[in-house]
């Protein structure tokens, strides 16, 4: 079993920055991919950014150039640095990880952290 703990959300003015983190813990697991999604009430959860075990990254067009995903030195923590924030970035942000289980993967979601951007 893997536990995810997110932190770093909060209230920020438009144009400001926030950094989110998500730490994965548990016994003896191998991380495959770590990602961030966000969700506005009434809407589907949407992909924001992802980073592979090898460090390759990919971003949604809506945040490209404004966000950077990275992994900590211990590799079990994923960060999302968000710059030039806009009111439309307001959402609950979730980390999402895949761990290797045999020949497949198992997915876990974080508990979510609220990001509110005021205009």
mmCIF file of C-alpha atoms in Angstrom:
data_model
loop_
_atom_site.group_PDB
_atom_site.id
_atom_site.type_symbol
_atom_site.label_atom_id
_atom_site.label_comp_id
_atom_site.label_asym_id
_atom_site.label_seq_id
_atom_site.Cartn_x
_atom_site.Cartn_y
_atom_site.Cartn_z
ATOM 1 C CA UNK A 1 0.000 0.000 0.000
ATOM 2 C CA UNK A 2 1.198 3.485 -0.895
ATOM 3 C CA UNK A 3 0.185 6.706 0.828
ATOM 4 C CA UNK A 4 0.309 10.106 -0.827
ATOM 5 C CA UNK A 5 0.483 13.361 1.083
ATOM 6 C CA UNK A 6 0.022 16.603 -0.795
ATOM 7 C CA UNK A 7 0.883 20.074 0.384
ATOM 8 C CA UNK A 8 1.427 23.584 -0.886
ATOM 9 C CA UNK A 9 -1.985 24.774 -1.977
ATOM 10 C CA UNK A 10 -3.405 28.100 -0.926
ATOM 11 C CA UNK A 11 -4.601 31.518 -1.999
ATOM 12 C CA UNK A 12 -2.516 33.608 -4.354
ATOM 13 C CA UNK A 13 -3.084 36.689 -6.465
ATOM 14 C CA UNK A 14 -3.145 36.495 -10.225
ATOM 15 C CA UNK A 15 0.388 36.587 -11.570
ATOM 16 C CA UNK A 16 1.767 34.923 -8.471
ATOM 17 C CA UNK A 17 3.382 31.542 -7.945
ATOM 18 C CA UNK A 18 2.751 28.418 -5.909
ATOM 19 C CA UNK A 19 4.619 25.183 -5.476
ATOM 20 C CA UNK A 20 2.788 21.954 -4.756
ATOM 21 C CA UNK A 21 4.381 18.787 -3.476
ATOM 22 C CA UNK A 22 3.261 15.203 -3.181
ATOM 23 C CA UNK A 23 5.207 12.677 -1.163
ATOM 24 C CA UNK A 24 4.689 8.959 -1.669
ATOM 25 C CA UNK A 25 5.419 6.567 1.160
ATOM 26 C CA UNK A 26 4.928 2.897 1.819
ATOM 27 C CA UNK A 27 6.838 -0.318 1.878
ATOM 28 C CA UNK A 28 8.945 -1.477 -0.980
ATOM 29 C CA UNK A 29 7.424 0.031 -4.076
ATOM 30 C CA UNK A 30 8.756 1.066 -7.473
ATOM 31 C CA UNK A 31 7.431 4.286 -8.899
ATOM 32 C CA UNK A 32 6.539 4.331 -12.570
ATOM 33 C CA UNK A 33 5.099 7.763 -13.322
ATOM 34 C CA UNK A 34 3.974 10.761 -11.266
ATOM 35 C CA UNK A 35 1.415 13.273 -12.486
ATOM 36 C CA UNK A 36 -0.755 16.190 -11.482
ATOM 37 C CA UNK A 37 -4.414 16.704 -12.310
ATOM 38 C CA UNK A 38 -6.866 19.384 -11.301
ATOM 39 C CA UNK A 39 -10.598 19.540 -10.887
ATOM 40 C CA UNK A 40 -13.135 22.333 -10.728
ATOM 41 C CA UNK A 41 -16.456 21.444 -9.029
ATOM 42 C CA UNK A 42 -18.882 20.047 -11.555
ATOM 43 C CA UNK A 43 -16.150 19.287 -14.080
ATOM 44 C CA UNK A 44 -14.020 16.277 -14.837
ATOM 45 C CA UNK A 45 -10.545 15.952 -13.395
ATOM 46 C CA UNK A 46 -8.081 17.215 -16.009
ATOM 47 C CA UNK A 47 -4.480 16.340 -16.726
ATOM 48 C CA UNK A 48 -1.878 19.013 -15.953
ATOM 49 C CA UNK A 49 1.573 17.500 -16.085
ATOM 50 C CA UNK A 50 3.423 14.214 -15.853
ATOM 51 C CA UNK A 51 6.966 12.991 -15.285
ATOM 52 C CA UNK A 52 8.249 9.520 -16.000
ATOM 53 C CA UNK A 53 10.677 7.490 -13.941
ATOM 54 C CA UNK A 54 13.339 8.557 -16.421
ATOM 55 C CA UNK A 55 12.520 12.241 -16.036
ATOM 56 C CA UNK A 56 10.616 12.858 -19.260
ATOM 57 C CA UNK A 57 7.885 15.459 -18.839
ATOM 58 C CA UNK A 58 4.698 16.412 -20.610
ATOM 59 C CA UNK A 59 2.249 19.245 -19.977
ATOM 60 C CA UNK A 60 -1.276 20.246 -20.825
ATOM 61 C CA UNK A 61 -1.428 23.132 -23.261
ATOM 62 C CA UNK A 62 -3.243 25.211 -20.652
ATOM 63 C CA UNK A 63 -0.189 25.295 -18.367
ATOM 64 C CA UNK A 64 2.698 24.834 -20.785
ATOM 65 C CA UNK A 65 5.348 27.459 -20.185
ATOM 66 C CA UNK A 66 3.908 28.369 -16.777
ATOM 67 C CA UNK A 67 4.332 25.132 -14.829
ATOM 68 C CA UNK A 68 7.201 22.793 -14.174
ATOM 69 C CA UNK A 69 6.936 19.273 -12.797
ATOM 70 C CA UNK A 70 9.926 17.692 -11.103
ATOM 71 C CA UNK A 71 10.868 14.858 -8.799
ATOM 72 C CA UNK A 72 12.804 15.104 -5.589
ATOM 73 C CA UNK A 73 16.264 13.646 -5.164
ATOM 74 C CA UNK A 74 14.788 10.676 -3.339
ATOM 75 C CA UNK A 75 12.470 10.237 -6.352
ATOM 76 C CA UNK A 76 9.403 9.603 -4.176
ATOM 77 C CA UNK A 77 8.271 13.211 -4.144
ATOM 78 C CA UNK A 78 6.825 15.110 -7.065
ATOM 79 C CA UNK A 79 6.605 18.870 -7.263
ATOM 80 C CA UNK A 80 4.561 21.228 -9.389
ATOM 81 C CA UNK A 81 5.879 24.761 -9.649
ATOM 82 C CA UNK A 82 3.193 27.063 -10.987
ATOM 83 C CA UNK A 83 4.005 30.575 -12.160
ATOM 84 C CA UNK A 84 2.007 33.401 -13.708
ATOM 85 C CA UNK A 85 -1.121 31.998 -12.137
ATOM 86 C CA UNK A 86 -4.513 32.968 -13.530
ATOM 87 C CA UNK A 87 -7.954 32.901 -11.905
ATOM 88 C CA UNK A 88 -8.834 30.019 -14.216
ATOM 89 C CA UNK A 89 -6.127 27.959 -12.527
ATOM 90 C CA UNK A 90 -8.349 27.841 -9.439
ATOM 91 C CA UNK A 91 -9.096 24.182 -8.722
ATOM 92 C CA UNK A 92 -8.354 21.276 -6.451
ATOM 93 C CA UNK A 93 -5.024 19.802 -7.508
ATOM 94 C CA UNK A 94 -4.419 16.067 -7.197
ATOM 95 C CA UNK A 95 -1.261 14.082 -7.581
ATOM 96 C CA UNK A 96 -1.563 10.752 -9.316
ATOM 97 C CA UNK A 97 1.079 8.071 -9.288
ATOM 98 C CA UNK A 98 1.601 4.738 -10.958
ATOM 99 C CA UNK A 99 3.631 2.088 -9.234
ATOM 100 C CA UNK A 100 5.005 -1.041 -10.846
ATOM 101 C CA UNK A 101 3.236 -4.202 -9.762
ATOM 102 C CA UNK A 102 4.502 -7.294 -11.508
ATOM 103 C CA UNK A 103 3.949 -6.819 -15.213
ATOM 104 C CA UNK A 104 1.446 -4.020 -14.667
ATOM 105 C CA UNK A 105 0.883 -0.825 -12.719
ATOM 106 C CA UNK A 106 -1.353 0.301 -9.874
ATOM 107 C CA UNK A 107 -2.679 3.842 -9.576
ATOM 108 C CA UNK A 108 -3.023 6.036 -6.513
ATOM 109 C CA UNK A 109 -4.544 9.485 -6.035
ATOM 110 C CA UNK A 110 -3.592 12.083 -3.482
ATOM 111 C CA UNK A 111 -6.192 13.717 -1.273
ATOM 112 C CA UNK A 112 -6.152 16.967 -3.214
ATOM 113 C CA UNK A 113 -5.053 20.465 -2.320
ATOM 114 C CA UNK A 114 -7.010 23.625 -3.060
ATOM 115 C CA UNK A 115 -5.431 26.340 -5.170
ATOM 116 C CA UNK A 116 -7.312 29.614 -5.383
ATOM 117 C CA UNK A 117 -6.133 32.442 -7.624
ATOM 118 C CA UNK A 118 -7.751 35.811 -7.015
ATOM 119 C CA UNK A 119 -8.072 38.415 -9.741
#
